[in-house]
Amino acid sequence: MIHTVKKTITAISMVVLGSILLYNCEPDADTLGEQLFLDGAAQGNVEAFEVTAYNIDNNDTIRTDAAKLTNGVLGAFNESQFGMQKASYLTQVKLSTYDPDFGTNATVDSVVLVIKPKFASDSVTTNTVDDNYTYTTAADGAVNAKKVVNTYPVLKFGKAKRSLTIKVNEVQTFLKSASDTVKSNDVFAFDSNELGSKVFNGNASSIAITKDDGGTALFTASTPGIRIPLDKNFFQTKIIAKKDQPELQDASNFIRYFKGLRVSVAESDGYLFQFSPNDMEMIMYYKYDKTENGTTTRPQTSYSFVLGTGNAHIGQYQYERTGSALGNFTGIGNTVTGDAKLYTQAMGGPSIGVKIPESTITELKNRVSEKKAGIISAKIRIYVDPLWNDTNYAMPTEFTLLRRYVDPSSTNPTKVKSNFTNDLLKLAGVPGYAIFKAYDLDKEKPYYDFIVTQSIKEMIEPESKPSTDKTETKYFKIDLGSFEPNSDGTSLAGFKSTTTSYNTRRAVFIGTDAGNTNRVQLMVTYGTK
């Protein structure tokens, strides 16, 4: 490798993070070889070479524990190419204070779970303004106020105009810790009796309540959310009645007593949407006896539970491929002759593998040798399948590209390993560099170019590869999603840190299909002095 993985990852700057995807009308040579064009120094020739592209079956499973879920996913979507996909979410619940004192004769009035989805911030609708609203506070009692509700459409993938029924159930399996590894198809028991539900119309709302006298803010939910009412009797028995009991004494006891929540949808078709797990809220509103100067009142107060950072979070994904094009696709994953169609789907669905066959490597070496040519750029070009393009679903805008390789000098010389491509490791921060570029996404033949210039040069031109690097690239792996930044946002966190576990997109591409002029190919620009 180029120095060490640790050193090269820190060199991957935010230039890459900001230029993962570039939209272009026409292809262009990448920066690595552009100097060969300067002052007419070289004549560029573009030629297509054959590759072997195939589907990688991930068994519809992916790691979805808290370390992987920057965003959660809810919903269900069913279409003819990939079949049905359904996403549920599990979270631990913790107390904000342990051994809480709820006061004398505490009685729960209501409990609400708030989910904060991704939304279109530029599409706000002010759908209610109540100038005669009455708000009750513990200090002042009933207060004349104004209530404003703003509504925003949630960002969705699928059949966006449908409604979904969001359900909340109590988890019955101990979820362990936030650092434990969990797969998306792991099974967790839950109580079939719902704690609450809500028909979700696809919109999230923000609420602002201000006092008529002086305009003081009384209540603000500035981030749009989905508010789901929960069973107050459950919390009266589960929480209030356990005051001073061991179940509420510490976190260890509590997460074994109240194991968590499962949020799901009732339907099997509609859409998928993302939300922030760490921003979820659960608030219990209750009254208690308060005696002052011989007078007893029943003020209302609230108690907030902790659902965010530090809790176990788990994405559960279900698939039903029967009857779909992917389910009926035979001979999937042919690494010898390739697959005619490439199905790629995040959240555990299939990936794309692209292998450069020996015949192509030999042919390229001959070009370099016979014409004394130098490789200026190399791109794996993949066209969207026409049938998928006709569906009008949003095209993917995020991909990851990894190099899969073996190191003959290692203690396990046959083990296939993964890392960033050497293009990313070498060119990160170079103006104009991107992992891939997209073309004509709104036209008849959309396609993507994945930049592999340095990788191909190292296969063809021995002098391009450091003498210390004994590795051999076996194939490239393409997934939906993007590489995630590190905690301070200055570089990439590593090749294993991606958004694939919660990316809701999918697409079908033309694969290795000898009779198709738009089959996946390696586009190489080489020049001669």
Coordinates of C-alpha atoms in Angstrom, one line a residue:
M1 CA 0.0 0.0 0.0
I2 CA 1.0 3.7 -0.2
H3 CA 2.7 4.1 3.2
T4 CA 0.2 2.9 5.8
V5 CA -3.6 2.8 5.8
K6 CA -3.7 5.0 8.9
K7 CA -1.5 7.7 7.3
T8 CA -3.3 7.8 4.0
I9 CA -6.8 7.9 5.6
T10 CA -5.9 11.1 7.5
A11 CA -4.7 12.6 4.2
I12 CA -8.2 12.2 2.6
S13 CA -9.4 15.7 2.9
M14 CA -12.8 17.4 2.8
V15 CA -12.2 18.1 -0.8
V16 CA -13.2 14.5 -1.4
L17 CA -16.2 14.7 0.9
G18 CA -17.4 17.7 -1.1
S19 CA -16.9 16.1 -4.5
I20 CA -18.0 12.5 -4.2
L21 CA -20.5 13.2 -6.9
L22 CA -20.1 15.5 -9.9
Y23 CA -22.8 15.9 -12.5
N24 CA -21.5 16.4 -16.1
C25 CA -22.9 16.7 -19.5
E26 CA -19.8 15.4 -21.2
P27 CA -17.0 13.1 -20.0
D28 CA -13.6 14.6 -19.2
A29 CA -10.2 13.3 -18.4
D30 CA -9.4 13.1 -14.7
T31 CA -6.8 15.2 -13.1
L32 CA -4.2 12.4 -12.9
G33 CA -3.4 12.6 -16.6
E34 CA -4.5 16.0 -17.6
Q35 CA -0.9 17.3 -17.8
L36 CA -0.4 15.1 -20.8
F37 CA -2.9 17.3 -22.7
L38 CA -1.2 20.6 -21.9
D39 CA 0.3 22.5 -24.9
G40 CA -0.5 19.7 -27.2
A41 CA 1.9 17.4 -25.5
A42 CA -0.2 14.3 -26.2
Q43 CA -2.9 13.0 -28.4
G44 CA -5.7 11.3 -26.5
N45 CA -7.4 8.2 -27.7
V46 CA -10.4 6.7 -25.9
E47 CA -11.1 3.0 -26.2
A48 CA -13.5 0.7 -24.5
F49 CA -12.3 -2.6 -23.0
E50 CA -14.3 -5.5 -21.7
V51 CA -14.8 -6.2 -18.0
T52 CA -16.6 -8.9 -16.0
A53 CA -19.4 -7.3 -14.0
Y54 CA -21.6 -9.4 -11.7
N55 CA -24.0 -9.2 -8.7
I56 CA -22.7 -9.8 -5.2
D57 CA -25.4 -11.4 -3.0
N58 CA -25.2 -10.0 0.5
N59 CA -28.0 -12.3 1.7
D60 CA -30.2 -9.3 2.4
T61 CA -28.4 -8.5 5.6
I62 CA -26.0 -5.8 6.8
R63 CA -24.7 -4.6 10.1
T64 CA -27.2 -2.1 11.6
D65 CA -26.2 -1.5 15.2
A66 CA -25.8 2.0 16.8
A67 CA -22.2 2.4 15.4
K68 CA -23.6 2.1 11.8
L69 CA -26.9 4.0 12.1
T70 CA -26.2 7.7 11.7
N71 CA -29.8 7.7 10.4
G72 CA -32.6 5.2 10.9
V73 CA -35.1 4.0 8.3
L74 CA -38.8 3.3 8.6
G75 CA -41.4 2.2 6.0
A76 CA -42.1 -0.3 3.4
F77 CA -41.8 -0.3 -0.4
N78 CA -42.8 -2.9 -3.0
E79 CA -42.0 -2.8 -6.7
S80 CA -41.5 -5.3 -9.5
Q81 CA -37.7 -5.2 -9.9
F82 CA -36.6 -5.8 -6.3
G83 CA -39.7 -6.9 -4.5
M84 CA -40.8 -5.8 -1.0
Q85 CA -38.5 -4.1 1.5
K86 CA -39.6 -3.2 5.0
A87 CA -37.7 -1.3 7.6
S88 CA -38.3 -1.3 11.4
Y89 CA -36.3 0.3 14.2
L90 CA -35.5 -0.7 17.8
T91 CA -34.1 1.5 20.5
Q92 CA -33.3 1.2 24.1
V93 CA -34.9 3.6 26.6
K94 CA -33.1 5.1 29.6
L95 CA -34.2 7.4 32.4
S96 CA -32.9 11.0 32.3
T97 CA -32.6 10.8 36.2
Y98 CA -32.4 7.6 38.2
D99 CA -34.5 7.0 41.3
P100 CA -36.8 9.8 40.1
D101 CA -39.3 11.5 42.5
F102 CA -42.5 12.0 40.6
G103 CA -44.2 13.6 43.6
T104 CA -47.3 12.5 45.6
N105 CA -50.2 10.8 43.8
A106 CA -48.6 11.2 40.4
T107 CA -51.0 10.4 37.5
V108 CA -49.9 10.2 33.9
D109 CA -51.9 12.5 31.5
S110 CA -50.2 11.6 28.3
V111 CA -47.1 10.2 26.7
V112 CA -45.7 11.1 23.3
L113 CA -42.9 9.6 21.1
V114 CA -41.4 12.1 18.7
I115 CA -39.5 11.0 15.6
K116 CA -37.6 13.6 13.6
P117 CA -37.4 12.6 9.9
K118 CA -35.4 14.2 7.1
F119 CA -37.7 16.8 5.5
A120 CA -37.8 19.3 2.6
S121 CA -37.0 22.5 4.5
D122 CA -37.8 24.7 1.5
S123 CA -41.4 23.4 1.3
V124 CA -43.0 24.7 4.5
T125 CA -46.8 25.1 4.8
T126 CA -48.3 27.1 7.7
N127 CA -51.4 25.1 8.1
T128 CA -52.8 26.3 11.4
V129 CA -52.6 29.6 13.4
D130 CA -54.6 29.6 16.6
D131 CA -54.7 33.1 18.1
N132 CA -57.1 32.0 20.9
Y133 CA -55.1 29.1 22.2
T134 CA -54.9 28.4 26.0
Y135 CA -51.7 26.9 27.4
T136 CA -51.4 25.5 30.9
T137 CA -48.2 26.0 32.9
A138 CA -47.2 24.7 36.3
A139 CA -46.4 28.3 37.5
D140 CA -49.1 30.4 35.9
G141 CA -51.9 27.9 35.2
A142 CA -54.0 28.7 32.0
V143 CA -52.3 31.3 29.8
N144 CA -53.7 33.1 26.7
A145 CA -51.4 32.2 23.9
K146 CA -50.9 31.8 20.1
K147 CA -50.1 28.4 18.5
V148 CA -48.5 28.1 15.1
V149 CA -48.1 24.7 13.3
N150 CA -45.8 24.5 10.3
T151 CA -45.8 21.4 8.1
Y152 CA -43.0 20.1 5.9
P153 CA -43.0 17.1 3.5
V154 CA -40.8 14.3 4.6
L155 CA -38.1 13.1 2.1
K156 CA -39.2 9.7 0.8
F157 CA -38.2 7.0 -1.6
G158 CA -41.1 5.0 -3.1
K159 CA -44.8 5.8 -3.6
A160 CA -44.7 9.2 -1.8
K161 CA -48.4 10.0 -1.8
R162 CA -49.5 7.1 0.4
S163 CA -50.1 7.0 4.1
L164 CA -48.4 4.6 6.5
T165 CA -49.5 3.5 10.0
I166 CA -46.6 3.8 12.4
K167 CA -46.8 1.3 15.3
V168 CA -44.9 1.3 18.6
N169 CA -44.4 -1.9 20.6
E170 CA -42.5 -2.8 23.7
V171 CA -39.3 -4.9 23.1
Q172 CA -39.1 -8.2 25.1
T173 CA -35.5 -9.1 24.2
F174 CA -32.6 -7.5 26.1
L175 CA -30.8 -5.3 23.5
K176 CA -27.4 -5.3 25.3
S177 CA -25.1 -2.3 24.7
A178 CA -24.7 0.3 22.0
S179 CA -21.3 -1.2 21.1
D180 CA -22.6 -4.7 20.3
T181 CA -22.6 -5.9 16.7
V182 CA -26.1 -6.6 15.3
K183 CA -27.2 -7.6 11.8
S184 CA -30.4 -6.3 10.1
N185 CA -32.0 -9.7 10.0
D186 CA -31.5 -10.6 13.7
V187 CA -34.7 -11.4 15.5
F188 CA -35.9 -9.6 18.6
A189 CA -39.1 -10.5 20.4
F190 CA -41.7 -7.8 21.1
D191 CA -45.1 -7.5 22.8
S192 CA -47.9 -7.8 20.2
N193 CA -50.0 -5.3 22.2
E194 CA -49.3 -1.9 20.8
L195 CA -48.2 1.0 23.0
G196 CA -49.4 3.4 20.4
S197 CA -49.9 4.1 16.7
K198 CA -50.4 6.9 14.3
V199 CA -51.5 7.3 10.6
F200 CA -48.6 9.1 9.0
N201 CA -49.6 11.2 6.0
G202 CA -46.1 11.9 4.9
N203 CA -45.6 15.3 6.6
A204 CA -43.8 16.4 9.8
S205 CA -44.8 19.4 11.8
S206 CA -43.1 22.0 14.0
I207 CA -45.0 23.8 16.8
A208 CA -44.5 27.2 18.4
I209 CA -46.6 28.5 21.3
T210 CA -46.1 32.0 22.5
K211 CA -47.7 34.0 25.3
D212 CA -50.1 36.8 24.1
D213 CA -48.7 39.1 26.8
G214 CA -45.2 39.9 25.7
G215 CA -44.7 37.1 23.2
T216 CA -42.7 34.9 25.5
A217 CA -42.1 31.4 24.1
L218 CA -44.1 28.8 26.1
F219 CA -43.5 25.7 24.0
T220 CA -41.3 25.2 20.9
A221 CA -40.8 22.1 18.8
S222 CA -38.7 23.9 16.1
T223 CA -37.4 20.7 14.4
P224 CA -40.3 19.1 12.5
G225 CA -41.4 15.8 14.0
I226 CA -43.9 13.0 13.9
R227 CA -45.7 12.9 17.3
I228 CA -47.1 9.5 18.2
P229 CA -49.3 9.2 21.3
L230 CA -48.5 6.3 23.6
D231 CA -50.6 4.4 26.2
K232 CA -50.7 6.4 29.4
N233 CA -51.9 3.5 31.5
F234 CA -48.8 1.5 30.4
F235 CA -46.5 4.2 31.7
Q236 CA -48.6 4.6 34.9
T237 CA -47.9 1.0 35.7
K238 CA -44.5 0.6 34.2
I239 CA -42.9 3.8 35.5
I240 CA -44.9 5.8 38.0
A241 CA -45.9 2.8 40.1
K242 CA -42.3 1.7 40.3
K243 CA -41.2 4.8 42.3
D244 CA -38.5 3.9 44.9
Q245 CA -38.3 0.4 43.4
P246 CA -35.1 -1.3 42.2
E247 CA -36.2 -1.2 38.6
L248 CA -35.7 2.6 38.5
Q249 CA -32.6 2.8 40.7
D250 CA -29.9 2.6 37.9
A251 CA -29.4 2.1 34.2
S252 CA -28.4 -1.5 34.5
N253 CA -31.6 -2.5 36.2
F254 CA -33.8 -0.3 34.0
I255 CA -32.7 -1.5 30.5
R256 CA -33.4 -5.1 31.7
Y257 CA -36.8 -4.1 33.1
F258 CA -37.9 -1.8 30.2
K259 CA -36.0 -3.3 27.3
G260 CA -36.9 -0.8 24.7
L261 CA -39.2 0.2 21.9
R262 CA -39.9 -1.2 18.4
V263 CA -41.1 1.2 15.8
S264 CA -42.5 -0.2 12.6
V265 CA -45.2 0.3 9.9
A266 CA -48.3 -1.9 9.4
E267 CA -48.3 -1.7 5.6
S268 CA -46.1 -3.7 3.1
D269 CA -46.0 -1.0 0.4
G270 CA -45.6 2.7 0.4
Y271 CA -42.2 4.4 0.9
L272 CA -39.0 4.5 3.0
F273 CA -37.9 7.5 5.0
Q274 CA -34.9 8.4 7.1
F275 CA -34.9 9.9 10.6
S276 CA -32.3 10.8 13.3
P277 CA -32.1 8.1 16.0
N278 CA -30.2 10.4 18.4
D279 CA -32.9 13.1 18.2
M280 CA -35.9 10.9 19.1
E281 CA -37.8 12.0 22.2
M282 CA -40.3 10.4 24.5
I283 CA -42.0 12.7 27.0
M284 CA -44.4 11.7 29.8
Y285 CA -46.8 14.5 31.0
Y286 CA -48.2 13.9 34.5
K287 CA -49.8 15.7 37.5
Y288 CA -49.0 15.3 41.1
D289 CA -50.2 16.8 44.5
K290 CA -48.4 20.0 45.5
T291 CA -49.2 21.5 48.9
E292 CA -48.3 25.0 49.8
N293 CA -49.6 27.0 52.7
G294 CA -52.2 24.4 53.4
T295 CA -53.5 24.4 49.8
T296 CA -53.1 21.4 47.6
T297 CA -53.0 21.8 43.8
R298 CA -52.4 19.4 40.9
P299 CA -49.8 21.1 38.6
Q300 CA -48.8 19.4 35.4
T301 CA -45.1 18.6 34.7
S302 CA -43.2 16.4 32.4
Y303 CA -40.4 13.8 32.4
S304 CA -38.2 13.1 29.4
F305 CA -36.7 9.7 28.7
V306 CA -33.4 9.2 26.9
L307 CA -33.5 7.5 23.5
G308 CA -30.4 9.0 21.9
T309 CA -26.6 8.6 22.1
G310 CA -25.4 5.7 24.3
N311 CA -28.5 3.6 23.7
A312 CA -28.6 0.4 21.6
H313 CA -30.1 1.3 18.2
I314 CA -31.0 -1.4 15.7
G315 CA -32.3 -1.4 12.2
Q316 CA -34.4 -4.4 11.2
Y317 CA -34.9 -5.0 7.5
Q318 CA -37.2 -7.6 5.8
Y319 CA -37.2 -8.6 2.2
E320 CA -39.7 -10.6 0.0
R321 CA -38.2 -11.2 -3.4
T322 CA -40.8 -13.7 -4.7
G323 CA -42.2 -12.7 -8.1
S324 CA -39.7 -9.9 -8.6
A325 CA -37.2 -9.6 -11.4
L326 CA -34.4 -10.0 -8.9
G327 CA -36.1 -13.0 -7.3
N328 CA -36.5 -14.6 -10.7
F329 CA -33.0 -13.8 -11.9
T330 CA -31.1 -17.1 -12.5
G331 CA -27.4 -17.7 -12.2
I332 CA -26.8 -14.5 -10.2
G333 CA -23.2 -13.7 -9.3
N334 CA -21.5 -15.3 -12.3
T335 CA -17.9 -14.2 -11.7
V336 CA -16.6 -16.0 -14.9
T337 CA -18.8 -14.5 -17.6
G338 CA -20.7 -11.8 -15.7
D339 CA -24.4 -11.0 -15.2
A340 CA -26.4 -9.4 -17.9
K341 CA -28.2 -7.1 -15.4
L342 CA -26.8 -5.7 -12.2
Y343 CA -29.1 -5.1 -9.2
T344 CA -27.7 -2.9 -6.5
Q345 CA -29.7 -2.1 -3.4
A346 CA -28.5 -0.7 -0.1
M347 CA -29.5 -1.9 3.4
G348 CA -28.3 -5.4 2.8
G349 CA -29.3 -5.9 -0.9
P350 CA -26.9 -6.9 -3.6
S351 CA -23.7 -5.1 -4.5
I352 CA -21.9 -4.9 -7.9
G353 CA -18.5 -6.6 -8.5
V354 CA -16.3 -5.6 -11.4
K355 CA -13.3 -7.7 -12.4
I356 CA -10.7 -6.7 -15.0
P357 CA -10.1 -10.0 -16.9
E358 CA -6.6 -11.0 -17.9
S359 CA -7.5 -10.6 -21.5
T360 CA -8.1 -6.9 -21.0
I361 CA -5.0 -6.5 -18.9
T362 CA -2.9 -8.1 -21.7
E363 CA -4.6 -6.0 -24.4
L364 CA -3.9 -2.8 -22.4
K365 CA -0.3 -3.8 -21.9
N366 CA 0.1 -4.3 -25.6
R367 CA -1.3 -0.8 -26.3
V368 CA 1.2 0.7 -23.9
S369 CA 4.1 -1.3 -25.3
E370 CA 3.3 -1.1 -29.0
K371 CA 2.3 2.6 -29.2
K372 CA 4.5 3.8 -26.4
A373 CA 1.3 5.1 -24.8
G374 CA 0.6 6.3 -21.3
I375 CA -2.8 5.8 -19.6
I376 CA -4.3 9.2 -19.0
S377 CA -7.6 8.1 -17.4
A378 CA -9.6 4.9 -16.8
K379 CA -13.2 4.7 -15.8
I380 CA -15.7 1.9 -15.3
R381 CA -18.8 3.0 -17.2
I382 CA -22.2 1.6 -16.1
Y383 CA -25.4 2.5 -17.8
V384 CA -28.8 2.4 -16.0
D385 CA -31.1 -0.3 -17.3
P386 CA -33.8 1.2 -19.6
L387 CA -36.6 -0.6 -17.7
W388 CA -35.4 0.9 -14.4
N389 CA -35.0 4.3 -16.0
D390 CA -38.6 4.2 -17.1
T391 CA -39.8 3.8 -13.5
N392 CA -38.9 7.4 -12.8
Y393 CA -37.7 6.6 -9.3
A394 CA -34.9 9.0 -8.2
M395 CA -31.5 7.9 -9.5
P396 CA -28.8 7.1 -6.9
T397 CA -26.5 10.0 -6.0
E398 CA -24.2 8.2 -3.6
F399 CA -21.9 5.3 -4.2
T400 CA -18.9 3.7 -2.6
L401 CA -16.1 2.1 -4.5
L402 CA -13.7 -0.3 -2.8
R403 CA -10.7 -2.3 -4.0
R404 CA -10.8 -6.0 -3.1
Y405 CA -7.3 -7.4 -3.1
V406 CA -4.9 -10.1 -1.9
D407 CA -1.4 -9.6 -0.4
P408 CA 0.8 -12.6 -1.3
S409 CA 3.4 -11.4 1.3
S410 CA 1.0 -11.6 4.2
T411 CA 0.6 -14.5 6.6
N412 CA -2.7 -15.4 4.8
P413 CA -1.8 -14.8 1.1
T414 CA -5.2 -16.0 -0.2
K415 CA -7.4 -13.9 2.0
V416 CA -9.3 -11.2 0.1
K417 CA -9.2 -7.8 1.8
S418 CA -10.8 -4.4 1.3
N419 CA -9.7 -0.9 1.2
F420 CA -10.2 2.4 -0.5
T421 CA -9.0 2.4 -4.1
N422 CA -5.5 3.7 -4.7
D423 CA -7.1 6.4 -6.8
L424 CA -8.8 7.8 -3.7
L425 CA -5.7 7.3 -1.5
K426 CA -3.4 9.1 -4.0
L427 CA -5.7 11.8 -5.5
A428 CA -7.8 12.9 -2.4
G429 CA -7.7 16.6 -2.3
V430 CA -6.7 17.1 -6.0
P431 CA -9.2 19.6 -7.6
G432 CA -11.7 17.9 -9.8
Y433 CA -11.2 14.4 -8.4
A434 CA -14.4 12.4 -7.5
I435 CA -14.9 8.7 -6.8
F436 CA -17.5 8.7 -9.5
K437 CA -19.3 11.1 -11.9
A438 CA -22.9 10.9 -13.1
Y439 CA -24.1 11.8 -16.6
D440 CA -27.5 12.4 -18.2
L441 CA -29.5 11.4 -15.1
D442 CA -32.6 13.1 -16.5
K443 CA -32.2 11.7 -20.0
E444 CA -32.8 8.5 -21.9
K445 CA -29.4 6.9 -21.2
P446 CA -28.1 7.9 -17.8
Y447 CA -24.7 6.4 -16.8
Y448 CA -22.0 6.6 -14.2
D449 CA -18.2 6.7 -14.5
F450 CA -16.2 5.2 -11.6
I451 CA -12.7 6.5 -11.6
V452 CA -10.0 3.8 -11.5
T453 CA -7.1 5.5 -13.3
Q454 CA -4.4 4.9 -10.7
S455 CA -5.6 1.3 -10.1
I456 CA -5.5 0.4 -13.8
K457 CA -2.1 2.1 -14.3
E458 CA -0.7 0.0 -11.5
M459 CA -1.9 -3.1 -13.3
I460 CA -0.5 -2.1 -16.7
E461 CA 2.5 0.1 -15.9
P462 CA 4.8 -1.5 -13.3
E463 CA 6.5 1.8 -12.7
S464 CA 3.2 3.3 -11.4
K465 CA 3.1 1.0 -8.5
P466 CA 5.4 1.5 -5.4
S467 CA 8.0 -1.3 -5.2
T468 CA 6.9 -2.0 -1.6
D469 CA 3.3 -2.7 -2.7
K470 CA 3.0 -6.4 -3.5
T471 CA -0.8 -6.5 -3.4
E472 CA -2.9 -7.7 -6.4
T473 CA -6.4 -6.2 -7.1
K474 CA -8.9 -9.0 -7.6
Y475 CA -12.0 -6.9 -8.3
F476 CA -13.8 -3.6 -7.5
K477 CA -16.9 -3.5 -5.3
I478 CA -19.6 -0.9 -5.8
D479 CA -22.3 -0.2 -3.2
L480 CA -25.0 2.4 -2.8
G481 CA -24.2 4.9 0.0
S482 CA -21.3 7.2 0.7
F483 CA -18.2 7.2 2.9
E484 CA -18.8 8.9 6.2
P485 CA -16.6 11.7 7.6
N486 CA -14.7 11.3 10.9
S487 CA -15.9 13.0 14.1
D488 CA -14.3 16.4 13.3
G489 CA -15.4 16.4 9.7
T490 CA -11.9 16.8 8.2
S491 CA -11.4 13.4 6.6
L492 CA -13.1 10.1 5.9
A493 CA -13.6 7.8 8.9
G494 CA -12.4 4.7 7.0
F495 CA -13.5 2.4 4.3
K496 CA -15.9 0.5 6.6
S497 CA -17.8 3.6 7.6
T498 CA -20.5 4.2 5.0
T499 CA -24.1 5.2 4.8
T500 CA -25.0 1.9 3.0
S501 CA -26.8 0.5 6.1
Y502 CA -29.5 3.2 5.8
N503 CA -29.4 4.4 2.2
T504 CA -32.9 3.8 0.8
R505 CA -32.1 3.8 -2.9
R506 CA -31.8 1.0 -5.4
A507 CA -31.2 0.7 -9.2
V508 CA -30.8 -1.7 -12.0
F509 CA -27.8 -1.4 -14.4
I510 CA -26.8 -3.1 -17.7
G511 CA -24.1 -5.6 -16.9
T512 CA -21.8 -7.9 -18.9
D513 CA -24.1 -8.4 -21.9
A514 CA -22.2 -9.0 -25.1
G515 CA -25.1 -8.0 -27.4
N516 CA -25.7 -4.7 -25.7
T517 CA -23.7 -1.6 -26.9
N518 CA -24.3 -0.1 -23.5
R519 CA -22.9 -3.0 -21.5
V520 CA -20.5 -2.1 -18.6
Q521 CA -17.0 -1.4 -19.9
L522 CA -13.7 0.0 -19.0
M523 CA -13.2 3.3 -20.8
V524 CA -9.5 4.1 -21.1
T525 CA -7.9 7.3 -22.4
Y526 CA -4.3 6.8 -23.4
G527 CA -1.9 9.2 -25.1
T528 CA 1.2 9.1 -27.2
K529 CA 3.9 11.8 -27.2

